[in-house]
């Protein structure tokens, strides 16, 4: 699938909502946890080798499931392939919870639902 | 750079509602020939397919940080998606009629995640003020500080109550399409700020701020303490100017 890589790379350089060095593994056979710089920008999660300027990859965070796994660990999987998990091992449980919360709110679909929710609430309050 | 293409393709073709969908002509990168493609806009991702029933998109344009402009191409009803970088490609698209062009320019202009987040934050602020019994939603004189911080406090407790997506959506061209104006649940007319247009529909949100690709600029816009009203005024002026320019070009002699 073609995509505008230049703009996506530029997005990866934008100030992040959240960024940290986290050990991460991809859903590939024999994949092990490796230390990565993980960066959340809008609804994309970029991951870099810690000393590189260009990301190894990007995950569009739509139609995905964020799951709290064992201690310090959470995973991201996509609805159509729930077994293929991107795993993240944080330094602390607190950091793990923060990331889970942030990632759950990081989708456009979530914003859409919020929009509807707030509009409904405002409407209820004004009685119109 | 790797992208989760499989998931992306699934997202493009699944049942989730599209913000816009339809045929557009897309100008090729090197050649000036236009190709007719089926476009589907979901959030800040503009997918394009060879045909309406293709199983996988040919490509996708990530719209974050783009500007949408009307353009003077040889093709009628043309518009462009431009990015800020020096070597960025400009995507030139053309619709089949005036109405389609306007509809696409409108939905693409509002497609960024940043913009959507701005709108949601503003509503969250309004609701907070209403719940706290403060006056009005858009009192421009007061500028509550720090409200643009990405604090999820208001949303935290109420997340469980977020309604499920509407089960039945109006369908168009085989794809469910979101009614962007959300005419069904209108915002109340608060002190002339959330205006209504002639038909009595809620005024559509303003065009998003121009956002440069360089660092810092985007953050500055998002963190600005300007009120929604002020931004609305500013961008409605820009839109009016754009519209005027375009109308003048249309009335003038053809190139």
Coordinates of C-alpha atoms in Angstrom, one line a residue:
Chain A
X1 CA 0.0 0.0 0.0
X2 CA 1.4 3.3 -1.0
X3 CA 1.6 6.1 1.6
X4 CA 3.1 9.5 2.0
X5 CA 6.1 8.4 4.0
X6 CA 7.8 11.8 4.0
X7 CA 4.8 13.3 5.9
X8 CA 4.7 10.4 8.3
X9 CA 8.4 10.7 9.1
X10 CA 7.8 14.4 9.7
X11 CA 5.0 13.5 12.0
X12 CA 7.3 11.2 13.9
X13 CA 9.5 14.2 14.6
X14 CA 6.7 16.3 16.1
X15 CA 6.4 16.8 19.9
X16 CA 4.9 13.7 21.3
X17 CA 2.0 13.3 23.6
X18 CA 4.1 10.6 25.3
X19 CA 7.5 9.2 24.8
X20 CA 9.7 6.8 26.7
X21 CA 12.3 4.1 26.4
X22 CA 10.4 0.8 26.7
X23 CA 11.3 -2.7 25.9
X24 CA 9.2 -3.9 23.0
X25 CA 8.6 -7.0 20.9
X26 CA 6.8 -7.4 17.6
X27 CA 4.4 -10.3 16.7
X28 CA 6.9 -12.2 14.8
X29 CA 8.2 -15.7 15.5
X30 CA 11.2 -15.7 17.7
X31 CA 10.9 -12.0 18.5
X32 CA 12.4 -10.9 21.7
X33 CA 12.0 -7.7 23.8
X34 CA 14.3 -5.0 22.7
X35 CA 14.8 -1.5 24.1
X36 CA 13.1 1.0 21.9
X37 CA 12.2 4.7 22.0
X38 CA 8.4 4.6 21.8
X39 CA 6.6 7.8 20.8
X40 CA 2.9 8.6 20.7
X41 CA 1.9 11.3 18.2
X42 CA -1.8 11.8 17.5
X43 CA -3.1 8.3 16.6
X44 CA 0.3 6.9 15.6
X45 CA 2.7 5.0 17.8
X46 CA 6.2 5.3 16.4
X47 CA 9.1 3.2 17.6
X48 CA 12.8 3.9 17.1
X49 CA 16.1 2.3 17.8
X50 CA 17.3 4.4 20.7
X51 CA 20.0 6.1 18.8
X52 CA 18.4 6.6 15.5
X53 CA 16.5 9.6 14.1
X54 CA 14.2 7.7 11.8
X55 CA 11.6 5.3 13.3
X56 CA 11.8 1.6 12.5
X57 CA 8.0 1.5 12.3
X58 CA 4.7 3.1 13.0
X59 CA 1.4 1.7 14.2
X60 CA -1.9 3.4 13.4
X61 CA -3.9 3.1 16.6
X62 CA -7.3 2.5 15.1
X63 CA -9.4 -0.6 15.7
X64 CA -6.9 -1.9 18.1
X65 CA -7.1 -3.3 21.6
X66 CA -4.8 -2.2 24.4
X67 CA -4.5 -5.0 27.0
X68 CA -2.9 -4.9 30.4
X69 CA -0.9 -8.1 30.6
X70 CA 1.2 -9.2 33.5
X71 CA 3.1 -6.8 35.8
X72 CA 4.7 -3.8 33.9
X73 CA 3.5 -5.2 30.6
X74 CA 0.8 -4.2 28.2
X75 CA 0.1 -5.2 24.6
X76 CA -1.4 -3.7 21.5
X77 CA -3.3 -6.0 19.1
X78 CA -5.6 -5.3 16.2
X79 CA -9.2 -6.4 16.0
X80 CA -8.8 -8.6 13.0
X81 CA -5.8 -10.5 14.4
X82 CA -6.1 -10.6 18.1
X83 CA -3.3 -13.1 18.6
X84 CA -0.7 -11.0 16.9
X85 CA 0.5 -8.8 19.8
X86 CA 3.0 -6.0 20.1
X87 CA 4.2 -6.3 23.7
X88 CA 5.7 -3.5 25.8
X89 CA 7.5 -4.0 29.1
X90 CA 7.7 -0.8 31.1
X91 CA 10.1 0.1 33.9
X92 CA 7.3 0.4 36.5
X93 CA 3.7 -0.6 36.9
X94 CA 2.8 3.1 37.1
X95 CA 4.4 3.8 33.8
X96 CA 2.5 0.8 32.4
X97 CA -0.9 2.1 33.6
X98 CA -0.1 5.6 32.2
X99 CA 0.6 4.2 28.8
X100 CA -2.5 2.0 28.7
X101 CA -4.7 5.0 29.6
X102 CA -3.0 7.2 27.0
X103 CA -3.2 4.6 24.2
X104 CA -6.8 3.9 24.9
X105 CA -7.6 7.5 24.2
X106 CA -5.3 7.9 21.2
X107 CA -7.6 6.8 18.5
X108 CA -9.7 9.0 16.2
X109 CA -12.7 6.8 16.9
X110 CA -12.3 7.6 20.6
X111 CA -12.4 11.3 19.9
X112 CA -15.5 10.8 17.8
X113 CA -17.3 9.0 20.7
X114 CA -16.2 11.7 23.0
X115 CA -17.6 14.4 20.7
X116 CA -21.0 12.7 20.6
X117 CA -20.9 12.1 24.4
X118 CA -20.2 15.8 25.2
X119 CA -22.7 17.0 22.8
X120 CA -25.3 14.8 24.3
X121 CA -24.4 15.8 27.8
X122 CA -24.6 19.5 26.9
X123 CA -27.9 18.9 25.2
X124 CA -29.3 17.2 28.3
X125 CA -28.2 20.0 30.5
X126 CA -29.7 22.7 28.4
X127 CA -32.8 20.6 28.0
X128 CA -32.9 21.2 24.3
Chain B
X1 CA 9.7 2.5 7.9
X2 CA 7.3 -0.3 8.5
X3 CA 3.6 0.4 8.8
X4 CA 0.9 -2.0 10.1
X5 CA -0.4 -2.3 6.5
X6 CA -2.6 -5.3 7.1
X7 CA -4.4 -3.6 9.9
X8 CA -4.6 -0.4 7.8
X9 CA -6.2 -2.3 4.9
X10 CA -8.6 -3.8 7.3
X11 CA -9.5 -0.5 8.8
X12 CA -10.0 0.9 5.3
X13 CA -12.4 -1.8 4.2
X14 CA -14.3 -2.6 7.3
X15 CA -17.8 -1.5 8.3
X16 CA -16.7 1.5 10.4
X17 CA -18.4 4.6 9.1
X18 CA -16.5 6.8 6.7
X19 CA -16.4 10.6 6.9
X20 CA -16.7 10.8 3.1
X21 CA -16.6 8.4 0.2
X22 CA -16.8 8.8 -3.5
X23 CA -15.0 8.9 -6.9
X24 CA -12.3 11.4 -7.4
X25 CA -9.7 11.9 -10.1
X26 CA -6.2 11.8 -8.8
X27 CA -3.4 13.4 -10.7
X28 CA -0.4 11.1 -11.0
X29 CA 2.9 12.0 -9.4
X30 CA 5.1 12.4 -12.5
X31 CA 2.6 12.5 -15.3
X32 CA -0.3 14.9 -15.6
X33 CA -2.8 12.2 -16.3
X34 CA -5.7 11.8 -13.9
X35 CA -6.8 8.4 -12.6
X36 CA -10.3 7.8 -11.4
X37 CA -10.2 6.3 -7.9
X38 CA -12.6 5.4 -5.2
X39 CA -11.7 7.5 -2.1
X40 CA -12.7 6.7 1.5
X41 CA -12.0 9.2 4.3
X42 CA -11.8 7.7 7.8
X43 CA -10.6 10.1 10.4
X44 CA -7.2 11.5 9.3
X45 CA -6.6 8.8 6.7
X46 CA -7.6 9.2 3.1
X47 CA -7.6 5.8 1.4
X48 CA -7.9 5.3 -2.3
X49 CA -9.0 2.2 -4.2
X50 CA -8.8 1.2 -7.8
X51 CA -12.5 0.6 -7.7
X52 CA -15.4 0.7 -5.3
X53 CA -15.3 -3.0 -4.7
X54 CA -11.6 -3.5 -4.5
X55 CA -10.6 -5.5 -1.5
X56 CA -7.5 -3.5 -0.7
X57 CA -6.6 0.1 -1.1
X58 CA -4.0 1.2 -3.6
X59 CA -2.7 3.7 -1.2
X60 CA -3.4 6.1 1.7
X61 CA -2.7 9.7 2.4
X62 CA -2.0 10.5 6.0
X63 CA -3.7 13.9 6.3
X64 CA -2.2 15.2 9.6
X65 CA -0.7 18.6 9.1
X66 CA -2.0 19.2 5.6
X67 CA -3.7 22.2 4.0
X68 CA -6.6 21.8 1.6
X69 CA -6.9 24.4 -1.1
X70 CA -8.9 25.0 -4.2
X71 CA -6.7 25.1 -7.2
X72 CA -6.5 26.3 -10.7
X73 CA -5.9 23.2 -12.6
X74 CA -7.0 22.5 -16.1
X75 CA -9.4 20.0 -14.6
X76 CA -12.7 21.3 -13.3
X77 CA -13.6 21.1 -9.6
X78 CA -10.0 20.5 -8.7
X79 CA -8.5 20.9 -5.2
X80 CA -5.2 20.2 -3.7
X81 CA -3.9 18.6 -0.5
X82 CA -0.6 20.3 0.4
X83 CA 2.0 19.6 3.1
X84 CA 4.4 22.0 4.6
X85 CA 7.8 20.3 3.9
X86 CA 10.1 21.5 1.2
X87 CA 10.1 18.3 -0.8
X88 CA 6.5 17.4 0.0
X89 CA 4.3 16.2 -2.8
X90 CA 1.0 18.0 -3.5
X91 CA -1.9 15.8 -4.2
X92 CA -4.2 17.2 -6.8
X93 CA -7.7 15.8 -6.9
X94 CA -10.7 16.6 -8.9
X95 CA -14.3 16.0 -8.2
X96 CA -17.1 15.3 -10.7
X97 CA -19.2 18.3 -9.7
X98 CA -19.3 21.5 -7.6
X99 CA -21.2 19.9 -4.7
X100 CA -18.8 16.9 -4.5
X101 CA -15.8 19.3 -4.6
X102 CA -17.2 21.4 -1.8
X103 CA -18.1 18.4 0.3
X104 CA -14.6 16.9 0.0
X105 CA -12.8 20.2 0.7
X106 CA -14.9 20.6 3.8
X107 CA -14.4 17.1 5.2
X108 CA -10.7 17.0 4.4
X109 CA -10.1 20.4 6.0
X110 CA -11.5 19.1 9.3
X111 CA -10.0 15.6 9.1
X112 CA -6.9 16.1 11.3
X113 CA -6.7 14.4 14.6
X114 CA -5.4 17.7 16.1
X115 CA -8.5 19.6 14.9
X116 CA -10.9 16.9 16.3
X117 CA -9.1 17.0 19.6
X118 CA -9.5 20.8 19.7
X119 CA -13.2 20.5 19.1
X120 CA -13.6 17.9 21.8
X121 CA -11.5 19.9 24.3
X122 CA -13.7 22.9 23.7
X123 CA -16.9 20.9 24.4
X124 CA -15.3 19.3 27.4
X125 CA -14.6 22.8 28.7
X126 CA -18.1 24.0 28.0
X127 CA -19.5 21.1 29.9
X128 CA -17.2 21.6 32.8
X129 CA -18.3 25.3 33.0
X130 CA -21.9 24.3 32.8
X131 CA -21.6 21.7 35.5
X132 CA -19.8 24.2 37.7
X133 CA -22.6 26.6 37.2
X134 CA -20.5 29.3 35.5
X135 CA -22.1 31.6 33.0
X136 CA -22.3 30.8 29.3
X137 CA -20.2 28.6 27.2
X138 CA -18.3 31.1 25.2
X139 CA -17.7 34.1 27.5
X140 CA -14.7 35.5 25.6
X141 CA -13.5 37.8 28.4
X142 CA -12.5 35.0 30.7
X143 CA -9.6 32.8 29.6
X144 CA -9.3 29.8 31.9
X145 CA -5.6 28.9 32.0
X146 CA -4.2 25.5 31.3
X147 CA -7.4 24.1 29.8
X148 CA -5.6 22.9 26.7
X149 CA -3.4 20.5 28.5
X150 CA -4.2 16.9 27.6
X151 CA -5.8 16.2 30.9
X152 CA -8.2 13.4 30.7
X153 CA -9.8 14.0 34.2
X154 CA -13.2 14.9 32.9
X155 CA -13.3 11.9 30.7
X156 CA -11.9 9.4 33.2
X157 CA -14.9 8.6 35.3
X158 CA -17.3 9.0 32.5
X159 CA -15.6 6.7 30.1
X160 CA -17.8 3.8 31.1
X161 CA -20.8 5.9 30.1
X162 CA -19.6 6.8 26.7
X163 CA -22.3 5.6 24.4
X164 CA -21.7 3.0 21.8
X165 CA -21.4 4.2 18.2
X166 CA -24.8 4.6 16.7
X167 CA -26.0 1.3 15.4
X168 CA -27.8 2.6 12.3
X169 CA -26.2 5.2 10.2
X170 CA -27.3 6.7 6.9
X171 CA -25.7 4.7 4.1
X172 CA -24.5 6.2 0.9
X173 CA -22.8 4.5 -2.0
X174 CA -22.6 1.4 0.0
X175 CA -20.5 2.9 2.8
X176 CA -21.9 4.2 6.0
X177 CA -21.3 7.9 6.1
X178 CA -21.1 10.1 9.2
X179 CA -23.3 13.1 9.3
X180 CA -20.6 15.6 10.1
X181 CA -23.0 18.3 11.0
X182 CA -24.7 16.0 13.5
X183 CA -28.0 17.8 12.9
X184 CA -29.8 15.5 15.3
X185 CA -28.1 16.7 18.4
X186 CA -27.6 20.4 18.0
X187 CA -25.5 22.5 20.3
X188 CA -27.6 25.2 22.1
X189 CA -27.1 28.8 20.8
X190 CA -24.9 30.1 23.5
X191 CA -24.5 33.9 23.4
X192 CA -24.0 34.1 19.7
X193 CA -21.0 31.9 19.7
X194 CA -22.3 28.6 18.5
X195 CA -24.1 30.2 15.6
X196 CA -26.6 28.7 13.3
X197 CA -26.6 29.1 9.5
X198 CA -29.6 30.1 7.4
X199 CA -31.1 26.7 7.5
X200 CA -31.0 26.5 11.3
X201 CA -28.3 23.8 11.3
X202 CA -25.4 24.2 13.7
X203 CA -22.7 26.2 12.1
X204 CA -20.0 23.8 11.0
X205 CA -16.7 23.9 13.0
X206 CA -14.1 26.3 11.6
X207 CA -11.3 25.2 9.4
X208 CA -8.3 23.9 11.3
X209 CA -5.3 26.0 12.0
X210 CA -2.5 26.1 9.4
X211 CA 0.0 23.8 10.8
X212 CA 3.6 23.8 9.8
X213 CA 5.5 20.6 9.5
X214 CA 8.4 21.9 11.6
X215 CA 8.6 21.1 15.3
X216 CA 7.0 23.3 17.9
X217 CA 4.5 25.0 15.7
X218 CA 1.9 22.4 16.1
X219 CA 2.4 22.2 19.8
X220 CA 2.1 26.0 20.1
X221 CA -1.3 26.0 18.3
X222 CA -2.7 23.2 20.4
X223 CA -1.5 24.8 23.7
X224 CA -2.8 28.3 22.9
X225 CA -5.2 29.7 25.4
X226 CA -7.4 31.3 22.7
X227 CA -11.0 30.5 23.0
X228 CA -12.9 28.5 20.5
X229 CA -14.9 31.6 19.6
X230 CA -11.8 33.6 18.8
X231 CA -10.5 30.8 16.6
X232 CA -13.9 30.4 15.0
X233 CA -13.9 34.1 14.1
X234 CA -10.4 34.0 12.7
X235 CA -10.9 31.0 10.5
X236 CA -14.3 32.1 9.3
X237 CA -12.6 35.2 8.0
X238 CA -10.1 33.1 6.3
X239 CA -12.8 30.9 4.8
X240 CA -14.7 33.9 3.6
X241 CA -11.6 35.3 1.9
X242 CA -10.9 32.0 0.3
X243 CA -14.4 31.7 -0.9
X244 CA -14.4 35.3 -2.3
X245 CA -11.1 34.7 -4.1
X246 CA -12.4 31.5 -5.6
X247 CA -15.7 33.1 -6.7
X248 CA -13.8 35.9 -8.3
X249 CA -11.7 33.5 -10.2
X250 CA -14.8 31.7 -11.4
X251 CA -16.4 34.9 -12.6
X252 CA -13.3 36.2 -14.3
X253 CA -12.1 35.2 -17.8
X254 CA -11.1 31.6 -18.2
X255 CA -7.3 31.1 -18.5

